[in-house]
C-alpha cells in the first residue's frame, strides 16, 4: 500500500497529463470541449478514475465519451511514461455530474430569490390584521390594563 499523500500527488499528476494530452495530442473529431475536473487513484495504484465534463449537448457528451474510450490506450501509455510508475494504473473515464448539479442549485437559488422579492413587494403594501402594535401598554396613570382589573377584583373580595 502507498500512503495517501503520494496517491493524491500521483492522481493530480495523472489529471495534468490527461488534460495536456487532450489539449495537444488527441485529435479525434468526436472529442468535444472536454475539461478534466478530477482524478482519483486507488490505494494500491492499480486503478485511476478520471472525471471529466463536456460543454455541449447530450450527443456531444456521448461522442466525447466514445473518443476518450478509443484513446484510452495512448493516454495510459503516456501516463505510465510520465509518472515513472512500475505498473501503470488502468484508466476509467467517468462523466462528472458536479457542474450539472451546481447549475441546478444555482437555478433553484435564483428561483427562491425571485419568490422572496415577490413576497417583499407584497409585504410593502400589506396592512396589519389587528392593531399595529399588539402588545399591551400601561395606561396614563402608570398601571397596565391587566393590573387595573386585578386591583379592582381584590378590592371587591376584601369588602365582603
C-alpha positions as CSV (number, residue, x, y, z in Angstrom):
1,X,0.0,0.0,0.0
2,X,1.0,3.6,-0.7
3,X,0.4,6.4,1.7
4,X,-2.5,8.8,0.9
5,X,-0.3,11.8,0.2
6,X,1.7,10.0,-2.5
7,X,-1.5,8.6,-4.1
8,X,-3.0,12.2,-4.2
9,X,0.1,13.5,-5.8
10,X,0.0,10.8,-8.4
11,X,-3.7,11.4,-9.0
12,X,-3.0,15.1,-9.5
13,X,-0.2,14.3,-12.0
14,X,-2.5,11.9,-13.9
15,X,-5.1,14.7,-14.1
16,X,-2.4,17.1,-15.6
17,X,-1.1,14.5,-18.0
18,X,-4.6,13.6,-19.4
19,X,-5.6,17.3,-19.7
20,X,-2.4,18.1,-21.7
21,X,-2.9,15.1,-23.9
22,X,-6.4,16.0,-24.7
23,X,-5.4,19.6,-25.5
24,X,-2.3,18.8,-27.6
25,X,-2.1,15.2,-28.9
26,X,-5.6,13.7,-29.2
27,X,-7.1,14.9,-32.4
28,X,-10.3,12.9,-32.5
29,X,-13.0,14.9,-34.2
30,X,-15.6,13.4,-31.8
31,X,-13.9,14.9,-28.9
32,X,-15.8,18.0,-27.8
33,X,-14.9,20.7,-25.4
34,X,-13.7,18.4,-22.6
35,X,-12.5,19.6,-19.2
36,X,-10.7,17.2,-16.8
37,X,-12.1,18.0,-13.4
38,X,-10.5,15.4,-11.1
39,X,-8.6,12.2,-11.0
40,X,-8.6,9.6,-8.2
41,X,-6.4,6.6,-7.8
42,X,-6.9,3.5,-5.6
43,X,-4.6,3.0,-2.6
44,X,-2.6,0.2,-4.4
45,X,-2.2,2.5,-7.5
46,X,-3.8,-0.1,-9.8
47,X,-6.9,1.8,-11.0
48,X,-7.3,5.5,-11.7
49,X,-10.6,7.2,-12.3
50,X,-10.5,10.4,-14.4
51,X,-13.6,12.7,-14.1
52,X,-14.4,15.0,-17.0
53,X,-17.2,17.4,-18.1
54,X,-18.3,18.2,-21.7
55,X,-19.7,21.5,-22.7
56,X,-22.5,20.8,-25.1
57,X,-25.5,18.6,-25.7
58,X,-26.1,15.0,-24.7
59,X,-25.0,13.8,-28.1
60,X,-21.7,15.7,-27.8
61,X,-21.2,14.1,-24.4
62,X,-21.7,10.6,-25.8
63,X,-19.3,11.3,-28.7
64,X,-16.7,12.6,-26.3
65,X,-17.1,9.5,-24.1
66,X,-16.5,7.3,-27.2
67,X,-13.4,9.4,-28.2
68,X,-12.0,9.1,-24.7
69,X,-12.6,5.3,-24.7
70,X,-10.9,4.9,-28.0
71,X,-7.8,7.0,-26.9
72,X,-7.5,5.2,-23.5
73,X,-4.6,3.0,-24.6
74,X,-2.5,6.0,-25.8
75,X,-3.4,8.0,-22.7
76,X,-2.5,5.1,-20.4
77,X,0.9,4.6,-22.0
78,X,1.7,8.3,-21.8
79,X,0.6,8.3,-18.1
80,X,2.9,5.4,-17.4
81,X,5.8,7.0,-19.2
82,X,5.4,10.4,-17.5
83,X,4.7,9.2,-14.0
84,X,7.5,6.6,-13.9
85,X,5.4,4.1,-12.0
86,X,6.4,0.4,-12.3
87,X,2.8,-0.7,-13.0
88,X,0.7,1.8,-14.9
89,X,-2.8,2.1,-13.5
90,X,-5.7,1.2,-15.7
91,X,-7.8,4.3,-16.6
92,X,-11.6,4.7,-16.3
93,X,-13.2,7.9,-17.7
94,X,-16.3,9.0,-15.8
95,X,-18.6,11.9,-16.6
96,X,-18.6,14.3,-13.6
97,X,-22.1,15.3,-12.7
98,X,-21.0,18.1,-10.3
99,X,-21.2,21.0,-12.7
100,X,-24.8,19.9,-13.7
101,X,-25.7,19.7,-10.0
102,X,-24.2,23.1,-9.3
103,X,-26.1,24.6,-12.3
104,X,-29.4,23.1,-11.0
105,X,-28.7,24.5,-7.5
106,X,-28.0,28.0,-9.0
107,X,-31.3,27.8,-10.8
108,X,-33.1,26.9,-7.6
109,X,-31.5,29.7,-5.7
110,X,-32.4,32.2,-8.4
111,X,-36.0,31.0,-8.3
112,X,-36.0,31.3,-4.5
113,X,-34.6,34.9,-4.7
114,X,-37.4,35.8,-7.2
115,X,-40.0,34.5,-4.9
116,X,-38.5,36.3,-1.9
117,X,-38.6,39.5,-3.9
118,X,-42.2,39.0,-4.9
119,X,-43.1,38.4,-1.2
120,X,-41.2,41.5,-0.2
121,X,-43.2,43.6,-2.8
122,X,-46.5,42.2,-1.5
123,X,-45.4,42.9,2.1
124,X,-44.8,46.6,1.4
125,X,-48.5,47.2,0.7
126,X,-49.8,44.9,3.4
127,X,-51.6,46.1,6.5
128,X,-51.9,44.6,9.9
129,X,-54.9,42.4,10.6
130,X,-55.3,43.8,14.1
131,X,-53.6,46.7,15.7
132,X,-50.2,47.8,14.5
133,X,-48.8,47.2,18.0
134,X,-50.4,44.1,19.5
135,X,-48.7,44.4,22.9
136,X,-50.4,45.9,26.0
137,X,-49.2,49.2,27.1
138,X,-49.6,50.8,30.5
139,X,-52.4,53.4,31.0
140,X,-51.7,57.0,31.5
141,X,-51.7,56.6,35.3
142,X,-48.8,54.1,35.1
143,X,-50.7,50.8,35.6
144,X,-51.4,48.4,32.8
145,X,-55.0,47.5,32.0
146,X,-54.4,44.0,33.4
147,X,-53.1,45.3,36.7
148,X,-56.0,47.6,37.0
149,X,-58.5,44.8,36.6
150,X,-56.7,42.7,39.2
151,X,-56.7,45.5,41.8
152,X,-60.4,46.1,41.3
153,X,-61.1,42.4,41.8
154,X,-59.1,42.3,45.0
155,X,-60.9,45.4,46.3
156,X,-64.2,43.7,45.7
157,X,-63.2,40.5,47.6
158,X,-61.8,42.2,50.6
159,X,-65.0,44.2,51.2
160,X,-67.2,41.2,51.6
